[in-house]
Coordinates of C-alpha atoms in Angstrom, one line a residue:
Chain A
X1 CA 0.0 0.0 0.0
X2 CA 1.2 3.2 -0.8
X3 CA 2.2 5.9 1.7
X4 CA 0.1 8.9 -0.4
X5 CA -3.9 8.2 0.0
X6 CA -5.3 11.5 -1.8
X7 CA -3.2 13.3 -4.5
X8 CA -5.0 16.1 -5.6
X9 CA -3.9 18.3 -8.4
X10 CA -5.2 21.4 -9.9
X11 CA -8.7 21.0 -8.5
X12 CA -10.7 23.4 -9.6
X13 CA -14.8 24.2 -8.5
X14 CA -16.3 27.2 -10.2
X15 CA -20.2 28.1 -9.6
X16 CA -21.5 30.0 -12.2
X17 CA -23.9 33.2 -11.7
X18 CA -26.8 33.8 -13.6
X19 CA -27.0 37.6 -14.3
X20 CA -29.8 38.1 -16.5
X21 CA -31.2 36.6 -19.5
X22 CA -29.1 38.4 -21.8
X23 CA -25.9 38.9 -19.7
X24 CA -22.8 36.8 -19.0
X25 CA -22.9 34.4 -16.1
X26 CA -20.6 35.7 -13.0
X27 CA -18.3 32.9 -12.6
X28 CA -17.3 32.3 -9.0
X29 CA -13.8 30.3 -8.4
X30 CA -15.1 29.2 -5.1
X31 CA -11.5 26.5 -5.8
X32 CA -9.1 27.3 -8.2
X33 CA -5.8 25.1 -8.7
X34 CA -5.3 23.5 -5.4
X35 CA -3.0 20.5 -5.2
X36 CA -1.9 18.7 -2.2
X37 CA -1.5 15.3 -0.9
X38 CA -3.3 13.5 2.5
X39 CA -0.8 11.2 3.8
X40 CA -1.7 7.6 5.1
X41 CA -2.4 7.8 8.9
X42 CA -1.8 11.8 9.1
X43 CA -4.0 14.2 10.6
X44 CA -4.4 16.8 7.5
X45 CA -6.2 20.6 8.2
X46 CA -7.4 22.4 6.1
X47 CA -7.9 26.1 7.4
X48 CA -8.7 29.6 6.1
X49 CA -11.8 31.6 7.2
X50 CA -15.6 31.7 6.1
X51 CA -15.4 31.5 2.3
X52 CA -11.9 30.5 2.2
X53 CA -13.2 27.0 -0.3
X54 CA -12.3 24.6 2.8
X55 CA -15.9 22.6 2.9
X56 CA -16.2 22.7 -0.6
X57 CA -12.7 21.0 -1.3
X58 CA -14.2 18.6 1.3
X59 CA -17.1 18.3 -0.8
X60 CA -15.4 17.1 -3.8
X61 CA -13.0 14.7 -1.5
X62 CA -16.4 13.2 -0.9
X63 CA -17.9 13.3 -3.9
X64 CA -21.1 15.5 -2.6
X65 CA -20.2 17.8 -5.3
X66 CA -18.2 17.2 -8.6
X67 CA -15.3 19.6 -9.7
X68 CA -14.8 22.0 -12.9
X69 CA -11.3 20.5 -13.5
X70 CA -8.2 18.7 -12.1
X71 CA -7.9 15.4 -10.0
X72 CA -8.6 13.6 -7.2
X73 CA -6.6 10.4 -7.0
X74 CA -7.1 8.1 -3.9
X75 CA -5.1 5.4 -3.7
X76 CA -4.1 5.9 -7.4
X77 CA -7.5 6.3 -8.9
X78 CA -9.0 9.0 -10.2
X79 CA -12.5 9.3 -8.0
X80 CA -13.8 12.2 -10.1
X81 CA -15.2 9.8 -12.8
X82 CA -16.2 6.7 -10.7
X83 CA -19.8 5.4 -10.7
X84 CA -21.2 2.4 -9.5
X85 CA -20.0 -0.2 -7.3
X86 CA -16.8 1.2 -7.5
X87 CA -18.0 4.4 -5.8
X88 CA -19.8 2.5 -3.5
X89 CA -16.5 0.6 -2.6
X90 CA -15.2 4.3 -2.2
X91 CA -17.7 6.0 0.3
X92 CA -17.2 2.8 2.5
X93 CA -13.9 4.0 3.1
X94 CA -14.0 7.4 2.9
X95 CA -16.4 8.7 5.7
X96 CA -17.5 12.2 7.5
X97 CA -18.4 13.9 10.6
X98 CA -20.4 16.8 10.3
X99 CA -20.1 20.0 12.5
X100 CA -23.4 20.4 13.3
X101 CA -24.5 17.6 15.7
X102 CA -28.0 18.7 15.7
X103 CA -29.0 18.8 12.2
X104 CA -26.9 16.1 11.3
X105 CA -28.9 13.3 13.0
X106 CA -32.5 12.0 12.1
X107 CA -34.3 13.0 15.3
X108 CA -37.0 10.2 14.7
X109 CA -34.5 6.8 14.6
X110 CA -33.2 5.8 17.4
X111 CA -29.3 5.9 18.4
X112 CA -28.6 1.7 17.2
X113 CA -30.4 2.7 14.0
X114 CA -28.2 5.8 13.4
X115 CA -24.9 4.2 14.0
X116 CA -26.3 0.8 12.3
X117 CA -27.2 2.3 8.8
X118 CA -24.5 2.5 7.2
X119 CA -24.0 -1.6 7.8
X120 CA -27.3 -2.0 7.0
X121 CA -27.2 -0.4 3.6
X122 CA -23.7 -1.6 2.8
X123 CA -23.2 -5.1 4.1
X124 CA -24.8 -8.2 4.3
X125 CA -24.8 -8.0 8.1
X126 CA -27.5 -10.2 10.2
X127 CA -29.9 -8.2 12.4
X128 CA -27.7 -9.2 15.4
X129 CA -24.1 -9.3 13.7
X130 CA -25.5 -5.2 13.2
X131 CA -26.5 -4.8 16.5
X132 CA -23.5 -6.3 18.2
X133 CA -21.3 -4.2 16.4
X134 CA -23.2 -1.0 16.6
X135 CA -23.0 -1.8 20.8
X136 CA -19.1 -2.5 20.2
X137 CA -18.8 0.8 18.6
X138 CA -20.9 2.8 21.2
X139 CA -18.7 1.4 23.6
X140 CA -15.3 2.8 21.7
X141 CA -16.6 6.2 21.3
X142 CA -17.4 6.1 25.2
X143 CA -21.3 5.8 25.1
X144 CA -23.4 3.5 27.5
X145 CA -25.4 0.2 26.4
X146 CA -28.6 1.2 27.5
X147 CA -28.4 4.2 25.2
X148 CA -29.2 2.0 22.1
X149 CA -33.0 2.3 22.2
X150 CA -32.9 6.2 23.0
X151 CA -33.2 8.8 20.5
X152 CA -30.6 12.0 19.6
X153 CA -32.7 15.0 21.3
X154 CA -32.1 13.1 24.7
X155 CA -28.6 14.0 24.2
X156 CA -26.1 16.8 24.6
X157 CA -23.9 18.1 21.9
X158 CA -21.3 16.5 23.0
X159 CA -22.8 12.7 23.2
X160 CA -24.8 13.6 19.7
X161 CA -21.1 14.4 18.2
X162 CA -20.2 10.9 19.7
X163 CA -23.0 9.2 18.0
X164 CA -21.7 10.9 14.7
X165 CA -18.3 9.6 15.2
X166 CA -19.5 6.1 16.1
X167 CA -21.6 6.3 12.9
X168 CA -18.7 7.6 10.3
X169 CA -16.6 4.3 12.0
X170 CA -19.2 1.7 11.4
X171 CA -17.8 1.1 7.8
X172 CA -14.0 0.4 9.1
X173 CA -13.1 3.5 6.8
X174 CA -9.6 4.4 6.2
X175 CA -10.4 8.1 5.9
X176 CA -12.6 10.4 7.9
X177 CA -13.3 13.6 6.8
X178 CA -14.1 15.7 10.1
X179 CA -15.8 19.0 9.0
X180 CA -15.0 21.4 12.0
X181 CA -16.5 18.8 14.0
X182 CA -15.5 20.6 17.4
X183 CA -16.7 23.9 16.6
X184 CA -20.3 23.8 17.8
X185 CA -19.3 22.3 20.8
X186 CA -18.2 24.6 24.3
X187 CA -14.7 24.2 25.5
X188 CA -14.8 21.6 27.9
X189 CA -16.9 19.3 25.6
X190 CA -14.6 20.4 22.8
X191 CA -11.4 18.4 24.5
X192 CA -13.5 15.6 25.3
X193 CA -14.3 14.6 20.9
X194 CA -10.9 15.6 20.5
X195 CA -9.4 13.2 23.0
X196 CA -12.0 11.0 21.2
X197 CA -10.7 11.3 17.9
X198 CA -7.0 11.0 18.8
X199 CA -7.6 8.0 20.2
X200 CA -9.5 6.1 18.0
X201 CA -7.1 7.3 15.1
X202 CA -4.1 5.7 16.9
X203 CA -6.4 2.5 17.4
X204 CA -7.8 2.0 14.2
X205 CA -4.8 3.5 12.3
X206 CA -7.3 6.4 10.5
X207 CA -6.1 8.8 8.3
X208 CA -7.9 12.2 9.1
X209 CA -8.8 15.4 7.0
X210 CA -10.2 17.6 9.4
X211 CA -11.3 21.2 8.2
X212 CA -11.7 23.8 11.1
X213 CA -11.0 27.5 11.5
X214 CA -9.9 27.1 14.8
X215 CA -6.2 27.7 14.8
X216 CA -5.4 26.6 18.4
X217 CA -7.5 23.2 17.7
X218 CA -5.4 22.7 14.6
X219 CA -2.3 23.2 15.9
X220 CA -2.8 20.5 18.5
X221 CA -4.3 18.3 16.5
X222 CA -2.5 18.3 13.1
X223 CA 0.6 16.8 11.3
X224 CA 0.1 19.2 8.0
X225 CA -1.5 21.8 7.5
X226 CA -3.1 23.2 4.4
X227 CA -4.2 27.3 4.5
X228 CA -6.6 28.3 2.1
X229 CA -7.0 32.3 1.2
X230 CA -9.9 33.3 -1.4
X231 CA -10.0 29.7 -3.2
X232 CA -6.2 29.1 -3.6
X233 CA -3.8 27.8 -1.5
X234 CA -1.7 30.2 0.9
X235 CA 0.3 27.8 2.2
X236 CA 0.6 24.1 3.4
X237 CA 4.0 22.6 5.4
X238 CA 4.1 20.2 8.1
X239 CA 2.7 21.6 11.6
X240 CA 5.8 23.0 12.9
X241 CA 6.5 24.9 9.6
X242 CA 3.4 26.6 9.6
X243 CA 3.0 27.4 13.3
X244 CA 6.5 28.0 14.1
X245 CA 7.6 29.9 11.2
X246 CA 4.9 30.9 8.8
X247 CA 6.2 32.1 5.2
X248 CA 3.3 33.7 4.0
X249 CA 1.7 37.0 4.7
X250 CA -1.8 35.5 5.4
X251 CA -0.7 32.6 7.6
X252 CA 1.4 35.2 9.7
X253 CA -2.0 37.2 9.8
X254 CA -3.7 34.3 10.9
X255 CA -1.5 32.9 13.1
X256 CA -0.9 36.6 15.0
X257 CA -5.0 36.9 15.7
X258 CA -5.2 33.7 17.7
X259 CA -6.4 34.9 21.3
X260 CA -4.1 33.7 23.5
X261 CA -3.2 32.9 26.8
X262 CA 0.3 34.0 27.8
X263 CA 0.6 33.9 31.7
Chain B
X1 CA -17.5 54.1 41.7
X2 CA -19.6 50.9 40.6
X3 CA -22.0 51.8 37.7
X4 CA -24.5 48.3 38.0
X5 CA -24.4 46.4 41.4
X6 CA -26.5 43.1 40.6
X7 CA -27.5 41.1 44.4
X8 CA -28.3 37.9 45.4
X9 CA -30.2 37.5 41.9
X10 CA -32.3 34.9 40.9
X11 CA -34.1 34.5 38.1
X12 CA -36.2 30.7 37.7
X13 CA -37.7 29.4 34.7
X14 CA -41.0 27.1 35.8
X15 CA -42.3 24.5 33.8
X16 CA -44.8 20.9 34.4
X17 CA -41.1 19.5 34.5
X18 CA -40.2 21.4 38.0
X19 CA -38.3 24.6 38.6
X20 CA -34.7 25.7 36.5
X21 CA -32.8 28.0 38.8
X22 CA -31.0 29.2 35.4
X23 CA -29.3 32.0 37.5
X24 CA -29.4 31.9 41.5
X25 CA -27.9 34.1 43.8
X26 CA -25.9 35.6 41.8
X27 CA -23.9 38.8 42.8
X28 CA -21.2 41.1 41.3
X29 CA -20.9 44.5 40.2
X30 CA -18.9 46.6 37.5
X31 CA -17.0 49.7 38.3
X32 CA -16.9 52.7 35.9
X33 CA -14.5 52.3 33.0
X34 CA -14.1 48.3 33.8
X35 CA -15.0 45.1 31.8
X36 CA -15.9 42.6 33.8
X37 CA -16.4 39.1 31.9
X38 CA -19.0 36.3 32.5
X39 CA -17.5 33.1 31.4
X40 CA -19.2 29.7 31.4
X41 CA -20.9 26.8 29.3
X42 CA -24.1 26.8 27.7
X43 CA -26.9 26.7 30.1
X44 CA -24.3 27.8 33.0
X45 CA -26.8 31.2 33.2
X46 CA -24.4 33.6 31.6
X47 CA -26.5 35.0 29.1
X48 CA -29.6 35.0 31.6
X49 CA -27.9 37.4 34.2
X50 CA -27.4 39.3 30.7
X51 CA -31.0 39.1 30.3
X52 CA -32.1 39.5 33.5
X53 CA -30.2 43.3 33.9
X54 CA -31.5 44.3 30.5
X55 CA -35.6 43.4 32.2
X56 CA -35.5 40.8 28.8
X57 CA -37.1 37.8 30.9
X58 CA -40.2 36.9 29.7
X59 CA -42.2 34.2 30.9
X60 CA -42.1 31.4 31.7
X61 CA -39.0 33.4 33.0
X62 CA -39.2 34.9 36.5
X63 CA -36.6 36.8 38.3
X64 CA -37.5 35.6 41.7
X65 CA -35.4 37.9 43.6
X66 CA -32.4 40.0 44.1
X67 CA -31.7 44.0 43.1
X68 CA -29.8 45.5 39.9
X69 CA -28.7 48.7 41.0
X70 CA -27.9 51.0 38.0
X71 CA -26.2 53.6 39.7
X72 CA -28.6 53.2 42.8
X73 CA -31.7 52.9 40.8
X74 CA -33.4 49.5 41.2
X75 CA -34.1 48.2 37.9
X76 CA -36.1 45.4 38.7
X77 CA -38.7 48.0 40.3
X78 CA -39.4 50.2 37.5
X79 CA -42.5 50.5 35.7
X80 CA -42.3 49.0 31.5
X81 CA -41.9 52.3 30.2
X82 CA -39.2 53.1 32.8
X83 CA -37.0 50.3 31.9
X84 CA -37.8 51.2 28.1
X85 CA -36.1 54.3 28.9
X86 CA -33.1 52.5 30.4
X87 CA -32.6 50.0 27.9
X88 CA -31.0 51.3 24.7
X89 CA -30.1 54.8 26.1
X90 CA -28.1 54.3 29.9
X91 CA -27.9 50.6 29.2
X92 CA -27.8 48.8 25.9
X93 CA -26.8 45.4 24.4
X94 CA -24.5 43.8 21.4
X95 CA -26.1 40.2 20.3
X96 CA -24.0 37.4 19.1
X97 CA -25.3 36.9 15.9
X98 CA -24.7 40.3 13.4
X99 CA -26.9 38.7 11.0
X100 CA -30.0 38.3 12.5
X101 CA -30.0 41.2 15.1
X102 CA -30.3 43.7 12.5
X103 CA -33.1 44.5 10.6
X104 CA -32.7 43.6 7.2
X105 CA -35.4 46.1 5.9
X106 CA -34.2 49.3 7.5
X107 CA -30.9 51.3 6.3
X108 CA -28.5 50.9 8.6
X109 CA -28.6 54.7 9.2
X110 CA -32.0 54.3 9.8
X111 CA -31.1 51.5 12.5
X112 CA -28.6 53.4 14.5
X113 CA -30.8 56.7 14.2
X114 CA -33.9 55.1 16.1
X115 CA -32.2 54.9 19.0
X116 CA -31.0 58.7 18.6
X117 CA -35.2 59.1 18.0
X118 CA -36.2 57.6 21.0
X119 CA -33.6 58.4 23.7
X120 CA -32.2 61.7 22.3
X121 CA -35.4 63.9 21.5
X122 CA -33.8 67.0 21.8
X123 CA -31.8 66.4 18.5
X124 CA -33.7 67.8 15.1
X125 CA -32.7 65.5 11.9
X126 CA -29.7 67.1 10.8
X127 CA -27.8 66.5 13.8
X128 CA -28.7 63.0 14.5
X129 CA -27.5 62.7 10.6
X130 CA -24.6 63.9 11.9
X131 CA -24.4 61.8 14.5
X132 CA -24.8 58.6 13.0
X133 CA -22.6 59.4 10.8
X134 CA -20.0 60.1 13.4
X135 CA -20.9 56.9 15.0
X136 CA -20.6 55.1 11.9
X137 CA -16.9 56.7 11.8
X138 CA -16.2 55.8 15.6
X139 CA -16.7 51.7 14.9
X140 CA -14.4 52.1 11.5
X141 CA -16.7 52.1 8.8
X142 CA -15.4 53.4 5.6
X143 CA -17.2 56.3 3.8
X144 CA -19.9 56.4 6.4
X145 CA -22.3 59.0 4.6
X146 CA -22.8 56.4 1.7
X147 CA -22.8 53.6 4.2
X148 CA -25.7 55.5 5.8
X149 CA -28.2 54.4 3.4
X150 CA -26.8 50.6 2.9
X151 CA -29.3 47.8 4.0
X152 CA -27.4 45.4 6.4
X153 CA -27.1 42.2 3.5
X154 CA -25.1 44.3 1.4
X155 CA -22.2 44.2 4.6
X156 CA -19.8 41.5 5.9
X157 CA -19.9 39.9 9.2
X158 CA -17.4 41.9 10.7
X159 CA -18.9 45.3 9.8
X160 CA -22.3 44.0 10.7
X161 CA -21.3 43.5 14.0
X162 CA -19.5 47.1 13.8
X163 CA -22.6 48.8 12.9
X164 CA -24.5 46.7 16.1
X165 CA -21.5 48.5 17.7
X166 CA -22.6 51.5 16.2
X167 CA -26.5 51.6 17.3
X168 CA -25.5 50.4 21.0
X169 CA -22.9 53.0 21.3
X170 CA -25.4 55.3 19.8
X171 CA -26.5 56.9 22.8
X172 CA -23.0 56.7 24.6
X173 CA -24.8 54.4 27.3
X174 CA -22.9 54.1 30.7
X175 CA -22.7 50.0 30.6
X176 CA -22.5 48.3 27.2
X177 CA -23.2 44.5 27.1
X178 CA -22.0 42.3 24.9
X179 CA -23.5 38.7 24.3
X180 CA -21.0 36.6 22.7
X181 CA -19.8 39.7 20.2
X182 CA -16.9 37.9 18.6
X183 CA -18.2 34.5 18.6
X184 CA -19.6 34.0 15.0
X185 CA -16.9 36.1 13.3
X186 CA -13.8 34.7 12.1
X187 CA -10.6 34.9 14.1
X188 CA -8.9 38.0 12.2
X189 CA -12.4 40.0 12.5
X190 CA -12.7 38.4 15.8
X191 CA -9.3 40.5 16.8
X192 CA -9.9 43.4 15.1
X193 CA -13.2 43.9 16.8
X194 CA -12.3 43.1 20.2
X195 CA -9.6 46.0 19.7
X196 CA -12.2 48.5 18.4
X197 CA -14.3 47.2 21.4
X198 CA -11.3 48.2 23.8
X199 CA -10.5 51.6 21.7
X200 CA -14.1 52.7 22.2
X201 CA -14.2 51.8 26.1
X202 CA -11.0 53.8 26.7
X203 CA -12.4 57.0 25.1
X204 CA -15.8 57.2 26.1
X205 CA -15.2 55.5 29.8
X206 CA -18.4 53.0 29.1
X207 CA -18.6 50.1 31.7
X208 CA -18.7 47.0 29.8
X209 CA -20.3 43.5 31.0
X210 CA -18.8 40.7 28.4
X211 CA -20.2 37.7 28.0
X212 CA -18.1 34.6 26.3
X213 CA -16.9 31.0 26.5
X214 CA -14.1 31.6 24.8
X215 CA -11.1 32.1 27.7
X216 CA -8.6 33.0 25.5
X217 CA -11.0 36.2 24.8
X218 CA -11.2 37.0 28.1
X219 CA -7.3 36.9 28.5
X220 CA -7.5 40.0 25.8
X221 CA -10.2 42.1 27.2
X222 CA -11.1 41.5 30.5
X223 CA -10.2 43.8 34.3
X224 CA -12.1 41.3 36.1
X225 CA -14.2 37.8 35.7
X226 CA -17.0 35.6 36.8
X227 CA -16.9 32.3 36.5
X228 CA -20.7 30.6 36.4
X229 CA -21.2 27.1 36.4
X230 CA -25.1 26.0 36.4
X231 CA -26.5 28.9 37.9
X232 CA -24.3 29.6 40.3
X233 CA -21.2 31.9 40.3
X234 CA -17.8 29.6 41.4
X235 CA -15.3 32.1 41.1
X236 CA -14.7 35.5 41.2
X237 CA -11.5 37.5 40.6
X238 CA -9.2 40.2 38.9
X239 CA -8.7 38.4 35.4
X240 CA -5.0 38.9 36.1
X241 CA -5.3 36.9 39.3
X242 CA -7.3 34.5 38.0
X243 CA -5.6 33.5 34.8
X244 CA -1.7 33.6 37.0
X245 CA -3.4 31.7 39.6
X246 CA -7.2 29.7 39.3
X247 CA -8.4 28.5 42.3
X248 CA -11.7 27.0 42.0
X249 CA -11.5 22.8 40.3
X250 CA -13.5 23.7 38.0
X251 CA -12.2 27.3 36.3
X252 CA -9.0 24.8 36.5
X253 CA -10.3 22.4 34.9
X254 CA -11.9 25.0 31.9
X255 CA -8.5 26.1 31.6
X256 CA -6.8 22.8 31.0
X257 CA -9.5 22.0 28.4
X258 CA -8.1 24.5 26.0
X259 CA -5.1 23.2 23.0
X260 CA -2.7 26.6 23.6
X261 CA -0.2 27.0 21.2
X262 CA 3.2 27.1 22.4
X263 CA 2.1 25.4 25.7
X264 CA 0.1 22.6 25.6
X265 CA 2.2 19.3 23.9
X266 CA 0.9 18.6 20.5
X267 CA -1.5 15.4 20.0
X268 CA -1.3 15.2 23.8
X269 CA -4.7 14.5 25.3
X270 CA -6.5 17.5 27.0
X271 CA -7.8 17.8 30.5
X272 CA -11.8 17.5 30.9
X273 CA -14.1 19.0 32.7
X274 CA -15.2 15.8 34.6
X275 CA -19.1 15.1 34.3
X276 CA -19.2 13.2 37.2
X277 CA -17.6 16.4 39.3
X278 CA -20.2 17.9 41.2
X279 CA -18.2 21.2 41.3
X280 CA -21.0 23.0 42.8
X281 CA -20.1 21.3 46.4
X282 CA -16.4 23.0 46.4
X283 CA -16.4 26.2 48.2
X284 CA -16.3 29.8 46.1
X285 CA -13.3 31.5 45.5
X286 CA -14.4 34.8 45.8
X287 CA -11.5 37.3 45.7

């Protein structure tokens, strides 16, 4: 198996504007030319603020949308054109956590249903293989038994972010894209998923691509980091490069309006 | 001096399930020319106390006891149209969320002028225009006499929140609140902000009570904090004092929870606050 698990070149994602009937569409480089490569079992960020193209590079990493132009090769094969079973073999090992723990989970099925979906859909799984390995999962991501039968609104953000998690595992995936998974979630809770996540990625040898404008989060959590500016990238170098000695003007920007605490 | 003295409040929210003491027995108080921070979780009863000063409880809400002193004057005994006259003019508020606090089908002139209207009636038209306009300069908005007649979509996030600025400084109020100002705006915003927030307490001597989760925004813009957990303050302090030396478990452990970079080890695991903790049952620290 090869050490490189995404190589992306010259992705590109425009969205065009309609101005009028007789004018030229707006076009809108929400991406234009980004290329970088997601290491196997490396914690990847990609950062930048509000509008900066991060979710929508995670959107074509997951094949939600498709791009204008370029490439995204995972594990040598270019996933822009695959259809099929083939992509189906894809999204089982390419899976997401969503930041928004609320709206990301169907408030009428219960918990077990949730996290036993995706093996229900995509395996051939008995009733009780599913169950027994939804309750084996519930139990890594630190949830109790008896919380099976219960359903997501009896549940804090935190837990709900845990039933997320649990979910994107169920597949054995080798990637997980985590889409500023922390960031709806207050402080305390906030240490508590990312605990979470370093763990299981050292136990189940996950490669992460975690998106987040969070700067002090992503400098704890990351071995490269990726900075996108306006669509393009800034920057990208391993963690220490971009923290501890930032080349470009935007990354030194970014990096100097962190609030911190210097005691 | 102290411009707002809030004591012993309470203020319950009732329901068929039981009683929520969101905020109870709650006291502190914010000298003239200070910010003083509230810090806490969601549901710790932050933003209530907010609530509770500006008389924005409504039921099932109740405050169930206690005084807010504004410069001597109970609050919680005046009449509607008394506290009408409080709010927006000697006391006003900033809201979290730039986008939906201001109306999207008023100018933003408009929007900082009403509260010239209602709290500055000696003013005839051309001189509130001219002071809007002037406030619209104070917060840092570029050509404000265009930016007068803008409707609210056509601005970014960051000058949204400047104009919210804008239409709470409006009347030069003696205690600004601020709900969560920086939280939806993105980190670079986020500074600039808190430093016109700082610029504007330093020239016009407002009182300022500010209301985050975000320590490391406390750090930058705080003379003293409150720490609430569930209702209840647990610690109380100069935010020098308490950032050099927490004393309470659980403003330690809130402080451990946070990844610092250049201090905590990267990939390391973080501190928790611990759920099964009932920090309510070690004693205040109070300084």
């Amino acid at each position: 198996m090869s050490d490189i698990v995404f190589e992306i070149t010259d992705l590109k994602k425009h969205y065009e504007i309609n101005m009028g009937l007789f004018k030229k569409p707006k076009v809108v480089k929400a991406l234009d030319n980004i290329s970088f490569e997601v290491k196997r079992g490396e914690v990847l960020s990609i950062v930048g603020e509000s509008g900066c193209g991060k979710s929508t590079t995670a959107k074509l990493m997951l094949k939600i949308e498709e791009p204008t132009g370029g490439e995204i090769l995972f594990e040598g094969r270019d996933i822009t054109t695959i259809e099929g079973d083939d992509l189906k073999e894809y999204r089982k090992k390419v899976q997401i956590i969503f930041q928004d723990p609320y709206s990301s989970l169907n408030p009428r099925w219960k918990v077990g249903q949730i996290i036993g979906e995706p093996l229900a859909l995509n395996t051939s799984m008995s009733k009780k293989e599913i169950r027994d390995r939804v309750l084996y999962l519930m139990e890594k991501v630190g949830m109790e038994p008896d919380w099976y039968d219960r359903y997501p609104h009896q549940f804090s953000g935190g837990q709900r972010q845990r039933i997320g998690i649990a979910r994107a595992l169920a597949l054995n995936p080798e990637i997980i894209v985590c889409d500023e998974p922390v960031s709806a979630l207050d402080v305390s809770i906030q240490a508590q998923v990312l605990n979470l996540l370093l763990d299981l990625q050292e136990e189940f040898s996950l490669t992460y691509v975690f998106i987040s404008h969070d700067l002090s989060v992503v400098e704890h959590i990351s071995d490269r980091i990726v900075v996108m500016y306006f669509g393009e990238i800034a920057e990208q170098g391993t963690v220490e490069e971009i923290f501890d000695n930032p080349q470009h003007e935007y990354t030194q920007k970014l990096i100097g309006a962190i609030p911190v605490i210097d005691i | 001096m102290n411009i707002i003295e809030v004591k012993n409040l309470k203020t319950y929210f009732y329901s068929d399930a039981g009683v929520n003491k969101a905020v109870d027995d709650v006291s502190f108080s914010i000298p003239e020319g200070k910010t003083v921070c509230i810090v806490g979780e969601s549901g710790s009863g932050k933003s209530i106390s907010a609530m509770s000063i500006m008389g924005l409880i409504d039921k099932p809400g109740i405050i169930e006891g206690g005084e807010i002193l504004l410069e001597g004057k109970d609050l919680l005994k005046l009449s509607d149209s008394g506290m009408r006259s409080v709010r927006g003019g000697e006391v006003s508020m900033i809201f979290q969320e730039p986008m939906t606090s201001l109306n999207p089908s008023y100018t933003v002139g408009y929007q900082i002028d009403e509260s010239l209207k209602l709290h500055q009636k000696h003013l005839n038209k051309k001189e509130r225009f001219e002071k809007v306009v002037e406030a619209l300069e104070l917060v840092g908005i570029p050509d404000p006499r265009e930016k007068y007649r803008e409707y609210p979509f056509k601005l970014s996030g960051g000058q949204r929140q400047r104009v919210m600025i804008a239409v709470a400084m409006a009347c030069e109020p003696r205690l600004l609140i601020a709900d969560e100002p920086t939280t939806a705006l993105d980190v670079t915003i986020q500074a600039q902000v808190l430093e016109l927030m700082k610029k504007l307490q330093r020239d016009k001597g407002t009182s300022m009570l500010f209301i985050t989760h975000d320590l490391a925004v406390v750090y930058q813009i705080a003379d003293e904090v409150v720490v609430m957990y569930r209702g209840h303050i647990v610690e109380k302090a100069s935010a020098k004092e308490l950032f050099a030396d927490p004393r309470h478990p659980y403003t330690k452990a809130l402080l451990n929870s946070i990844p610092t970079p250049g201090k905590t080890v990267r990939k390391s695991r973080l501190d928790t606050v611990d759920d099964s903790v009932d920090y309510l049952s070690f004693p205040k620290e109070i300084r």
